[in-house]
Tab-separated table of C-alpha atoms and ligand atoms in Angstrom:
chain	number	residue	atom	x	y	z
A	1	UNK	CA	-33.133	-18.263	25.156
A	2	UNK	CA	-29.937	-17.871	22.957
A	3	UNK	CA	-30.570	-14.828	20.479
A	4	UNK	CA	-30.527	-15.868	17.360
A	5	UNK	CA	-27.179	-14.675	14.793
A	6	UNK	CA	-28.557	-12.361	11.838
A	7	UNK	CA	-27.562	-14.006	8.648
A	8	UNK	CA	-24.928	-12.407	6.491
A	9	UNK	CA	-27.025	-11.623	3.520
A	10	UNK	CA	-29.392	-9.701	5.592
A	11	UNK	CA	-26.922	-8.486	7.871
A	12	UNK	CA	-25.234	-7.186	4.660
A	13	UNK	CA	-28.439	-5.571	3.524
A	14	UNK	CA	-28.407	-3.850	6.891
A	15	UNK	CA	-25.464	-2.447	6.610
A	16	UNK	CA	-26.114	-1.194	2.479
A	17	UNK	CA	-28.906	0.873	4.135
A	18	UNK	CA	-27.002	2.445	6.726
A	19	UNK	CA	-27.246	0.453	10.041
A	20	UNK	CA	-23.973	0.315	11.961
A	21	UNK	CA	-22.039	-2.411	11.711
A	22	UNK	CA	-21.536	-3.350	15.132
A	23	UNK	CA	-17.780	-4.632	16.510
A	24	UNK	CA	-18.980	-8.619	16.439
A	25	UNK	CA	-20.669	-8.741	13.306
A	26	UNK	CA	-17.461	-7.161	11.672
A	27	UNK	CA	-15.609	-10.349	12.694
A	28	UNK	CA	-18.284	-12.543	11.234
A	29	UNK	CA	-17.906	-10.554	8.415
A	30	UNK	CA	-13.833	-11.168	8.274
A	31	UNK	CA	-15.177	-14.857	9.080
A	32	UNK	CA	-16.782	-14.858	6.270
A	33	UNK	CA	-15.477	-16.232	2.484
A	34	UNK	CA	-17.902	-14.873	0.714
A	35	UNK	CA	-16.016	-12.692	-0.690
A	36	UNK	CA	-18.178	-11.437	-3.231
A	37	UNK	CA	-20.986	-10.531	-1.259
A	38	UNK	CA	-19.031	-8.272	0.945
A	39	UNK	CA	-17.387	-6.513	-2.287
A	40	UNK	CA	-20.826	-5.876	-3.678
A	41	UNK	CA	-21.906	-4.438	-0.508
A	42	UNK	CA	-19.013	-2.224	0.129
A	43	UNK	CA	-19.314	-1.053	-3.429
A	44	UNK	CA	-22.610	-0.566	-2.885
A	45	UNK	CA	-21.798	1.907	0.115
A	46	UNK	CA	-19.112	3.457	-2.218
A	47	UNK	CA	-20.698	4.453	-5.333
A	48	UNK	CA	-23.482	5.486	-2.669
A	49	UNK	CA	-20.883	7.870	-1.405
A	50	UNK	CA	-18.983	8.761	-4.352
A	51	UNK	CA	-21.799	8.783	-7.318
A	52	UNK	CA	-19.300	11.030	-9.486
A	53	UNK	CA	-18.377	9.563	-12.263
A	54	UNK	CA	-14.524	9.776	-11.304
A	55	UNK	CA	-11.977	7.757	-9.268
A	56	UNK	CA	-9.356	9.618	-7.973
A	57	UNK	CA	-5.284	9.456	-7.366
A	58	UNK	CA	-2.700	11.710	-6.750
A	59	UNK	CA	1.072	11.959	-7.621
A	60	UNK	CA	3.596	12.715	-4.462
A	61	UNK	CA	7.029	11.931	-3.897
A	62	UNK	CA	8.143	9.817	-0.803
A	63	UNK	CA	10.957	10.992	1.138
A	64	UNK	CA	12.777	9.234	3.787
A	65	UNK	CA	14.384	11.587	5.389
A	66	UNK	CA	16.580	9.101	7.819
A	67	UNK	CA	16.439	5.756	7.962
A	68	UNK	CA	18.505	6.204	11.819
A	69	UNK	CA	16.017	4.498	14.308
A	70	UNK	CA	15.934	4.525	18.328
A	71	UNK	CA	12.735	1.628	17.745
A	72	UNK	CA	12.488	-1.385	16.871
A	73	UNK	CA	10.025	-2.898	15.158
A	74	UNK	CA	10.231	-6.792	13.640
A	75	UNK	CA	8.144	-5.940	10.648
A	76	UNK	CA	10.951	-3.316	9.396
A	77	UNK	CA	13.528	-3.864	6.870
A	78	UNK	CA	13.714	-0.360	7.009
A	79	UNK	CA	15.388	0.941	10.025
A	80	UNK	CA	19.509	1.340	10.967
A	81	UNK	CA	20.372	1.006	14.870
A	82	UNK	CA	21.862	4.486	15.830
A	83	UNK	CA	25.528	2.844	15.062
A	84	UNK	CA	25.126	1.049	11.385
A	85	UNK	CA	27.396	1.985	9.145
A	86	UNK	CA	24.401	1.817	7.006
A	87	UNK	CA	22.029	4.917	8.614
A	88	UNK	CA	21.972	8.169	6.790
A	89	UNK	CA	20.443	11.666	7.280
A	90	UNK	CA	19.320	12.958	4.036
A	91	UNK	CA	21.674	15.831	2.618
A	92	UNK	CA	19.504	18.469	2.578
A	93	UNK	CA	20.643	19.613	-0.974
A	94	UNK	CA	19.607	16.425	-1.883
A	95	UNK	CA	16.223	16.405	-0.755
A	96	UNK	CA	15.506	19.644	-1.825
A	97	UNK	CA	16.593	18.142	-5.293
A	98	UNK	CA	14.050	15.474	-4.992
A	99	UNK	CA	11.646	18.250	-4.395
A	100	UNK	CA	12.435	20.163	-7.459
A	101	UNK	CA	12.190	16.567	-9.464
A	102	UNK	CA	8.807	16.064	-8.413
A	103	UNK	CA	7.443	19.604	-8.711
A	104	UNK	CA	8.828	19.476	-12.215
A	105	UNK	CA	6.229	16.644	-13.449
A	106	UNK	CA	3.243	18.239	-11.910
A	107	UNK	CA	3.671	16.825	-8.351
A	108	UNK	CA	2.227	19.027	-5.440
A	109	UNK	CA	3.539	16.755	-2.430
A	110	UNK	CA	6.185	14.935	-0.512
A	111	UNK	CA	5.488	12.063	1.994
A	112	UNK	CA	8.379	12.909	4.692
A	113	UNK	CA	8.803	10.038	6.768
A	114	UNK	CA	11.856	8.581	8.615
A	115	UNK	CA	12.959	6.811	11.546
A	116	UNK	CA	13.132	7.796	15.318
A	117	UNK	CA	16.469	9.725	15.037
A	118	UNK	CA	17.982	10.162	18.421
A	119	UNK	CA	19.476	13.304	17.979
A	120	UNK	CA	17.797	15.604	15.495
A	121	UNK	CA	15.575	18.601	17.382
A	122	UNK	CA	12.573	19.721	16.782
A	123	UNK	CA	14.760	22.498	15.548
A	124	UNK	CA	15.904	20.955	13.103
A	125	UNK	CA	12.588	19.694	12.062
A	126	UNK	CA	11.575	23.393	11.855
A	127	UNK	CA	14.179	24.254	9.696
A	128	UNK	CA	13.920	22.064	7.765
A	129	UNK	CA	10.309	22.647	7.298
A	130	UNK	CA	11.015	25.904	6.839
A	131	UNK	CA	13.719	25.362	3.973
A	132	UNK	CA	11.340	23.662	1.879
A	133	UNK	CA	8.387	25.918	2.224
A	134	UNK	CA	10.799	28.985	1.216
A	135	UNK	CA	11.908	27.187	-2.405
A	136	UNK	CA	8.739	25.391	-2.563
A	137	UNK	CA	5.815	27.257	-0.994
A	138	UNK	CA	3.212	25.739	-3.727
A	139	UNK	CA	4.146	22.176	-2.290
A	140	UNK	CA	2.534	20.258	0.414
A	141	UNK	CA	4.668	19.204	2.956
A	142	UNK	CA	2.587	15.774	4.280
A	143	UNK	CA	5.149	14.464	6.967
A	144	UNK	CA	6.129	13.106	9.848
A	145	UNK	CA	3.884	10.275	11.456
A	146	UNK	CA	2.271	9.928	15.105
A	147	UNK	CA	5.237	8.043	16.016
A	148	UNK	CA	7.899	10.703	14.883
A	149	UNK	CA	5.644	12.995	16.383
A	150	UNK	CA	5.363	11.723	19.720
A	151	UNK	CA	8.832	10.922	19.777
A	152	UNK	CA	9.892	14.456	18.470
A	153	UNK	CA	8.242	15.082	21.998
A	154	UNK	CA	10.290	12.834	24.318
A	155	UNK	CA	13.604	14.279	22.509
A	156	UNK	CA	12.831	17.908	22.845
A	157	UNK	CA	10.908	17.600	25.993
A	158	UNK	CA	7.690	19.903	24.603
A	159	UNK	CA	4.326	19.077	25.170
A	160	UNK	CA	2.712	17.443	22.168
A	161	UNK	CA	0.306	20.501	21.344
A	162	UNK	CA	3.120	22.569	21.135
A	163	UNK	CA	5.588	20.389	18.987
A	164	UNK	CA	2.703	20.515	16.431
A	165	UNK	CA	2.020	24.369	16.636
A	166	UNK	CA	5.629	24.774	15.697
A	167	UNK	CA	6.125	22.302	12.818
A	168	UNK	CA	2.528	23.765	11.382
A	169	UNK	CA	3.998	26.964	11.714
A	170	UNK	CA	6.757	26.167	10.104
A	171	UNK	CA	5.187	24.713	7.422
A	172	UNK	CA	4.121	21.507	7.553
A	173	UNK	CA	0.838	20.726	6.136
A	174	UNK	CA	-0.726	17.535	6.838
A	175	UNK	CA	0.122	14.388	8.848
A	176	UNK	CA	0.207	10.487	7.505
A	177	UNK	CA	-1.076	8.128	9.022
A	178	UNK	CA	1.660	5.717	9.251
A	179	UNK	CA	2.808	3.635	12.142
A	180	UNK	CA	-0.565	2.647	13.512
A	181	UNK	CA	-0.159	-0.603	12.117
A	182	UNK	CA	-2.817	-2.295	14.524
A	183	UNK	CA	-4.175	-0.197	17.506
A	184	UNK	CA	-3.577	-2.833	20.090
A	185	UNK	CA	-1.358	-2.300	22.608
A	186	UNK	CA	-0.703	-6.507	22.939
A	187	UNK	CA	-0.208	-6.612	19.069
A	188	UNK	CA	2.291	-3.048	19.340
A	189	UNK	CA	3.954	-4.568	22.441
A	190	UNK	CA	4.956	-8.194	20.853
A	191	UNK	CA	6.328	-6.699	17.994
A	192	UNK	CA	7.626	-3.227	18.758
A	193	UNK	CA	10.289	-1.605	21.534
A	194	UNK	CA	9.967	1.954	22.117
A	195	UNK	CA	7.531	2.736	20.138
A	196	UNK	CA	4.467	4.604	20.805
A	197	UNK	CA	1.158	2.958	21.862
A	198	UNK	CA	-1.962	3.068	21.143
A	199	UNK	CA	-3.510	6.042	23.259
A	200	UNK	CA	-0.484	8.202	22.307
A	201	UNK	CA	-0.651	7.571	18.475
A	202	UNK	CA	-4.184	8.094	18.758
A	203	UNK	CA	-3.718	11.560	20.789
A	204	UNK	CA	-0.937	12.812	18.267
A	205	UNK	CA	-4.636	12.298	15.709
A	206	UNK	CA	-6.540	14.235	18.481
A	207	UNK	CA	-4.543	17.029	18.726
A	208	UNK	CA	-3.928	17.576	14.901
A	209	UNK	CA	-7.436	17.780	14.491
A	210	UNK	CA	-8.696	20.044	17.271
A	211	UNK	CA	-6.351	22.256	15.488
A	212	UNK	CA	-7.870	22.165	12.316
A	213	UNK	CA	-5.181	19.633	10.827
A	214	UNK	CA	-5.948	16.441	8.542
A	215	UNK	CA	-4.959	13.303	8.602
A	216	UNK	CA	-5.183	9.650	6.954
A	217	UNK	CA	-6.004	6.764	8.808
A	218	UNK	CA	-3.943	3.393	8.190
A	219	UNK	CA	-3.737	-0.024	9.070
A	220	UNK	CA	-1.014	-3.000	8.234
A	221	UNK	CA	-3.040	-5.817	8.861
A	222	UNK	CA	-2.014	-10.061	8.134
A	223	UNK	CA	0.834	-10.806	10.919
A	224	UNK	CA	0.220	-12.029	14.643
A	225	UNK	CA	-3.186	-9.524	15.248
A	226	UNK	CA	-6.496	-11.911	15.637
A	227	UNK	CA	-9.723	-10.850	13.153
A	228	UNK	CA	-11.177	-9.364	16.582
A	229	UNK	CA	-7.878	-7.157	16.677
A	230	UNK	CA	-8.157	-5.928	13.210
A	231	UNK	CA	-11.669	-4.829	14.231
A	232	UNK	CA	-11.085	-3.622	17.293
A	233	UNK	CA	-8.249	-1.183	15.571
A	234	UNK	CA	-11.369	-0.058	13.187
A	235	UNK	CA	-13.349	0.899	16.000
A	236	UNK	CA	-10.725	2.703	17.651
A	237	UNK	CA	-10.204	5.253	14.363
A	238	UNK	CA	-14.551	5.018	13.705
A	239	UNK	CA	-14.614	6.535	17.563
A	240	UNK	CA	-12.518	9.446	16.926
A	241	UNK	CA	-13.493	10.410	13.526
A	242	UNK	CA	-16.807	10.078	15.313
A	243	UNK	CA	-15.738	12.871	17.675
A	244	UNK	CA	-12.760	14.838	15.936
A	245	UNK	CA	-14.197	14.190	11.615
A	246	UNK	CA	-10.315	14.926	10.760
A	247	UNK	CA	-9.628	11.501	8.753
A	248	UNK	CA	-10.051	12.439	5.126
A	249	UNK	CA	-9.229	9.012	4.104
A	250	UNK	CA	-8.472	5.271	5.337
A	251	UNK	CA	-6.028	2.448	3.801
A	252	UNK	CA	-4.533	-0.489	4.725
A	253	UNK	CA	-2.469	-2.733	3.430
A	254	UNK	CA	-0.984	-6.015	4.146
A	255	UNK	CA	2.463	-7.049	6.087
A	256	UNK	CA	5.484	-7.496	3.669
A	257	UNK	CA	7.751	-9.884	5.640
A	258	UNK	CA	10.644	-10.264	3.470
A	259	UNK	CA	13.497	-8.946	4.739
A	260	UNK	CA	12.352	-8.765	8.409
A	261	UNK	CA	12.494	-10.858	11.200
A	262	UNK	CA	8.759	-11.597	10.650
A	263	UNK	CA	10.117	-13.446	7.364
A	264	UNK	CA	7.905	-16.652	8.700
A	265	UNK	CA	4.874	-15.525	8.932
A	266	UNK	CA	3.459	-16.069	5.450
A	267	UNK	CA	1.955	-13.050	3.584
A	268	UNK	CA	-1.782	-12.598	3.179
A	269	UNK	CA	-2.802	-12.483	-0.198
A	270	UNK	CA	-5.523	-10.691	-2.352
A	271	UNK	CA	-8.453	-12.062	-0.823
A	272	UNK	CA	-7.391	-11.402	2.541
A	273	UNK	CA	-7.170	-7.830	1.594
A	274	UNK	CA	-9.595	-7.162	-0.995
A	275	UNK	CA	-12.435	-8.815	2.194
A	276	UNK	CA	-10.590	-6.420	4.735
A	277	UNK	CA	-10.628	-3.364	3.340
A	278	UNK	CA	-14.526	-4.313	1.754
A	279	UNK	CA	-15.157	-4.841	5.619
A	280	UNK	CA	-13.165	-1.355	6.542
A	281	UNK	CA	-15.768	0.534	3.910
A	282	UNK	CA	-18.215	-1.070	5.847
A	283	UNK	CA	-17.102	-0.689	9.152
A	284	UNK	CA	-15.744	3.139	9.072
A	285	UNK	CA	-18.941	4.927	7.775
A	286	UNK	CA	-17.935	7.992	8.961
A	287	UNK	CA	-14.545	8.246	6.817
A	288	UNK	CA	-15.179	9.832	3.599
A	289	UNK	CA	-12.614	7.913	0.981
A	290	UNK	CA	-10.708	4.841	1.121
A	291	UNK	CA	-7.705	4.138	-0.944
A	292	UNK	CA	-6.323	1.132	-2.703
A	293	UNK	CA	-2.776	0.170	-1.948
A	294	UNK	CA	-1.600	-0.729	-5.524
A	295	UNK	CA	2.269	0.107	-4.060
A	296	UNK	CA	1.723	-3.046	-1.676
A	297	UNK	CA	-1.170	-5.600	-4.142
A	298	UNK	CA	0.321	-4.254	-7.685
A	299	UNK	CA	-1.948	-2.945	-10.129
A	300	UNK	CA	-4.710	-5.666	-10.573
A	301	UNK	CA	-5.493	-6.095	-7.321
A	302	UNK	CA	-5.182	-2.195	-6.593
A	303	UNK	CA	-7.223	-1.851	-9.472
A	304	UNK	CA	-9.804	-4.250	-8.341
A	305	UNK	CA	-9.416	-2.308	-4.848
A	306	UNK	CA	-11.935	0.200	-6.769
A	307	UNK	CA	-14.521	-2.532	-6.621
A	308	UNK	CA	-14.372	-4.174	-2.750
A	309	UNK	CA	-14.914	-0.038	-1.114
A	310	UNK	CA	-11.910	1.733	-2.301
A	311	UNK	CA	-12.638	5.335	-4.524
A	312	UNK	CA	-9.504	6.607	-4.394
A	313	UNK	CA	-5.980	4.318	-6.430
A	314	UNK	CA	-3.813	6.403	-3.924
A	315	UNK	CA	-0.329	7.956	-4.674
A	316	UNK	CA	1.470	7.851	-7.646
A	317	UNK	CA	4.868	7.362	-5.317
A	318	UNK	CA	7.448	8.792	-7.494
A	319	UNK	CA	9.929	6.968	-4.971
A	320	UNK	CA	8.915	4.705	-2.131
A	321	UNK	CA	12.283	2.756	-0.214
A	322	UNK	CA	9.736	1.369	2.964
A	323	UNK	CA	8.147	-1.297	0.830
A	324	UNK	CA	10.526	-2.248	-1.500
A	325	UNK	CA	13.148	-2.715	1.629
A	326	UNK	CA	10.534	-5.315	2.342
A	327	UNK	CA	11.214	-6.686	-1.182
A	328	UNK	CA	7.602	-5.652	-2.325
A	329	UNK	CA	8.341	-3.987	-5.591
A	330	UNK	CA	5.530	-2.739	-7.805
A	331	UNK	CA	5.470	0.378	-10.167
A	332	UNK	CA	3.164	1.766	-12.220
A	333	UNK	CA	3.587	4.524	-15.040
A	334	UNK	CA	0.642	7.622	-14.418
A	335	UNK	CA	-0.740	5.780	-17.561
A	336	UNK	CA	-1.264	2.695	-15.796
A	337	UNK	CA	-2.892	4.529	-13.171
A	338	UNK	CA	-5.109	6.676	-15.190
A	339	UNK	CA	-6.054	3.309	-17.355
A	340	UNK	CA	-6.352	0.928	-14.044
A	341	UNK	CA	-9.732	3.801	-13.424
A	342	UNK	CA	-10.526	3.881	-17.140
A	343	UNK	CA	-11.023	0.204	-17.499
A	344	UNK	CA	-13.605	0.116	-14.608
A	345	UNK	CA	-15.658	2.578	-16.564
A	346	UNK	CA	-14.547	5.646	-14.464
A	347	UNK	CA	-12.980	8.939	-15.210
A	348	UNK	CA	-9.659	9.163	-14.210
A	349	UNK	CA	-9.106	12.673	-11.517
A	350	UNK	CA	-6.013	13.984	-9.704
A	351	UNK	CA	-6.455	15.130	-6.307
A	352	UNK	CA	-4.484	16.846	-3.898
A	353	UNK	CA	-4.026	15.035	-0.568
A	354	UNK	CA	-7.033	17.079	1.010
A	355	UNK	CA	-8.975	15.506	-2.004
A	356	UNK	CA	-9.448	18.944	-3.941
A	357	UNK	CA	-8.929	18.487	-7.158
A	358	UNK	CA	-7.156	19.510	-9.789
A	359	UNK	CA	-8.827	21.637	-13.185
A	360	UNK	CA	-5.852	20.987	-15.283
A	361	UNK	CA	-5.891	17.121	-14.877
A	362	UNK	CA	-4.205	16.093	-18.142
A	363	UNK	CA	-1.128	18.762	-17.139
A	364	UNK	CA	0.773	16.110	-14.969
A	365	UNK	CA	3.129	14.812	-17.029
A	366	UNK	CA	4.511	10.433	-16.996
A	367	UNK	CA	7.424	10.983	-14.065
A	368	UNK	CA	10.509	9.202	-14.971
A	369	UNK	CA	11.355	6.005	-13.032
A	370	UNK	CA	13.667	5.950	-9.889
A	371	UNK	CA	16.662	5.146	-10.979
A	372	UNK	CA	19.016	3.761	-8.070
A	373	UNK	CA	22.506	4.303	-9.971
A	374	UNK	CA	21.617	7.643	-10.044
A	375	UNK	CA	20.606	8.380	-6.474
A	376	UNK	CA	23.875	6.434	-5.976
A	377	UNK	CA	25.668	8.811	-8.084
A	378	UNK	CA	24.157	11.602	-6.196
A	379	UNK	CA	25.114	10.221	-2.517
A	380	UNK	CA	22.299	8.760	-1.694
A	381	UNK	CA	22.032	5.695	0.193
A	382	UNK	CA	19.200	3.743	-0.817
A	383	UNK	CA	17.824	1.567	2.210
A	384	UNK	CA	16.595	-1.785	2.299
A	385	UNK	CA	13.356	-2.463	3.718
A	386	UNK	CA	7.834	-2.294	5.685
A	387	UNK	CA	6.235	0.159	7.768
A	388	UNK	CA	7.841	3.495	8.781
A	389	UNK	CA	6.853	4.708	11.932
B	1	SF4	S1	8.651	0.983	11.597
B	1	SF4	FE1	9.372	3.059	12.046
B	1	SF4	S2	9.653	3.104	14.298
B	1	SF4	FE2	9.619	0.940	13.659
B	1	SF4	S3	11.798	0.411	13.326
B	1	SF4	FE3	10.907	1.002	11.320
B	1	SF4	S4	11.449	3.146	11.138
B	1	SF4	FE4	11.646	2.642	13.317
């Protein structure tokens, strides 16, 4: 006798009342185009977590450090082979600048991401670290993703434990997320070279947390990865927050091809994403917050984010070079942001990227706009490109 499938309304109401959603019915779920009765669910599930009557966001400055790259990765506008013309190394006057700039309207944070640069040591790394923490030692330094990590490891020949002791040491505060893109080795393999799979990216994860370290969890979802791929990436992050609890958070966002040699694949749109990441609240019970990716959907659809499981509208990224290389391009002023919450009937909150947050809430003040004739000016050359390491 053939068992028979649950339906997805009850299946649903399952899952609202705190049943694990097992790997198979996930896929159904992704199956699925009822849209709406997986947001209402995963809304359900949120406001269940998060009664408060706030939404939170938080205000950082991305820095690309390098855009030099020893990978390569078809969904990257991104990246310069070791011998373009085109590859910098950030001046480190100029970075610091950046720094100052974002400090200066209320920002606590930097993202510090770049490529897989094929000379820089972890020496380097450390003092660089180190140079930042000593002019800004209020600021969180959030940098460096599993793949830098690891590869920081192959260049300087350390063991991975220790190449994190010494950049925590030397200041570094918290680890992204980035580069997971989808935590199967056939989907990494088709579309990456010399990158890091997925049992190392998920190690680098390991290792930050047994040490105490936090961490976001990610996933670029909508090019050549099957439904049962996208879940099967879910369950690999749900079984070690399950035995590690060092995700704070979870987003995901969909491919940007423009610009890469993935240009063919067309993009998913809004529905694709607003029913994944409804199915990620659903599927990662044991992650806390999940955030909207306004930089990647724009503001309505990161605003509707709130509704299909996110609590959290992300970063207010005060400069972001990744997506808009991909020729993704959205802004928004902290205004926008704060209203985007407002309009859904929430209080608007700033949060730091550990999610504490902040008493003096109205003290950030509206950052100015990027303004590429000026980092011109300054030296700096702007790259064109979708998912850092
Ligand atoms: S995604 Fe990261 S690792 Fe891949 S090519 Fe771009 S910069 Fe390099």
């Amino acid at each position: 006798m053939t068992a028979s499938i649950q339906p997805i309304p009850s299946l649903l109401e399952d899952v609202v009342a705190g049943r694990r959603l097992a790997a198979a019915d996930a896929v159904r779920l992704l199956e699925s185009r009822d849209l709406a009765a997986i947001g209402r669910a995963a809304d359900t599930v949120t406001r269940r977590l998060h009664p408060e009557p706030f939404r939170t966001y938080n205000i950082d400055r991305n820095i690309n450090y390098t855009n030099v790259c020893t990978a390569v990765c078809d969904f990257c506008a991104f990246y310069r082979g070791p011998k373009s013309p085109e590859g910098y190394v950030l001046d480190r006057g100029v970075l610091l600048e950046k720094i100052a700039e974002t400090v200066a309207v209320g920002g606590d944070q930097i993202l510090m991401q770049g490529g897989l640069h094929p000379t820089l040591t972890l020496e380097w790394y450390e003092e660089l670290l180190r140079d930042i923490k000593e002019r800004f030692p209020e600021v969180n330094i959030h940098g460096f993703s599993p793949p830098e990590i690891h590869h920081f490891t192959k260049v300087s020949k350390r063991p991975l434990r220790e190449v994190l002791e010494r950049l925590a040491r030397a200041g570094l505060g918290s680890l992204p997320g980035g580069g997971g893109e989808i935590l199967v080795d056939r989907v990494r393999l088709a579309m990456t070279r010399g990158k890091v799979l997925t049992d190392d990216w998920l190690e680098v994860h390991r290792q930050w947390h047994e040490l105490g370290g936090r961490k976001h969890g990610t996933m670029m979802f909508g090019h050549i990865e099957t439904l049962a791929e996208r879940i099967e990436h879910l369950e690999r992050l749900r079984l070690l927050q399950d035995e590690t609890g060092g995700f704070t958070a979870f987003i995901c966002w969909t491919f940007q091809p423009e610009n890469t040699e993935m240009a063919e694949i067309p993009p998913a749109g809004p529905f694709e994403y607003l029913k994944t990441q409804a199915v990620a609240r659903l599927y990662l019970d044991n992650f806390p917050n999940i955030q909207s990716s306004w930089v990647t959907q724009g503001r309505e659809i990161g605003q509707l984010a709130l509704l299909f499981g996110a609590n959290d509208m992300g970063s207010l990224m005060l400069e972001e070079n990744v997506v808009s290389a991909a020729g993704t391009v959205h802004h928004l002023t902290l205004e926008q942001m704060r209203s985007a919450i407002r309009e859904l009937g929430y209080v608007p909150r700033r949060r730091n990227v550990f999610y504490e947050l902040f008493e003096d809430d109205d003290q950030a003040v509206e950052p100015a706009a990027a303004d590429p004739a000026r980092e011109k000016a300054r030296g700096v050359k702007l790259p064109v490109a979708s998912s850092l390491p």
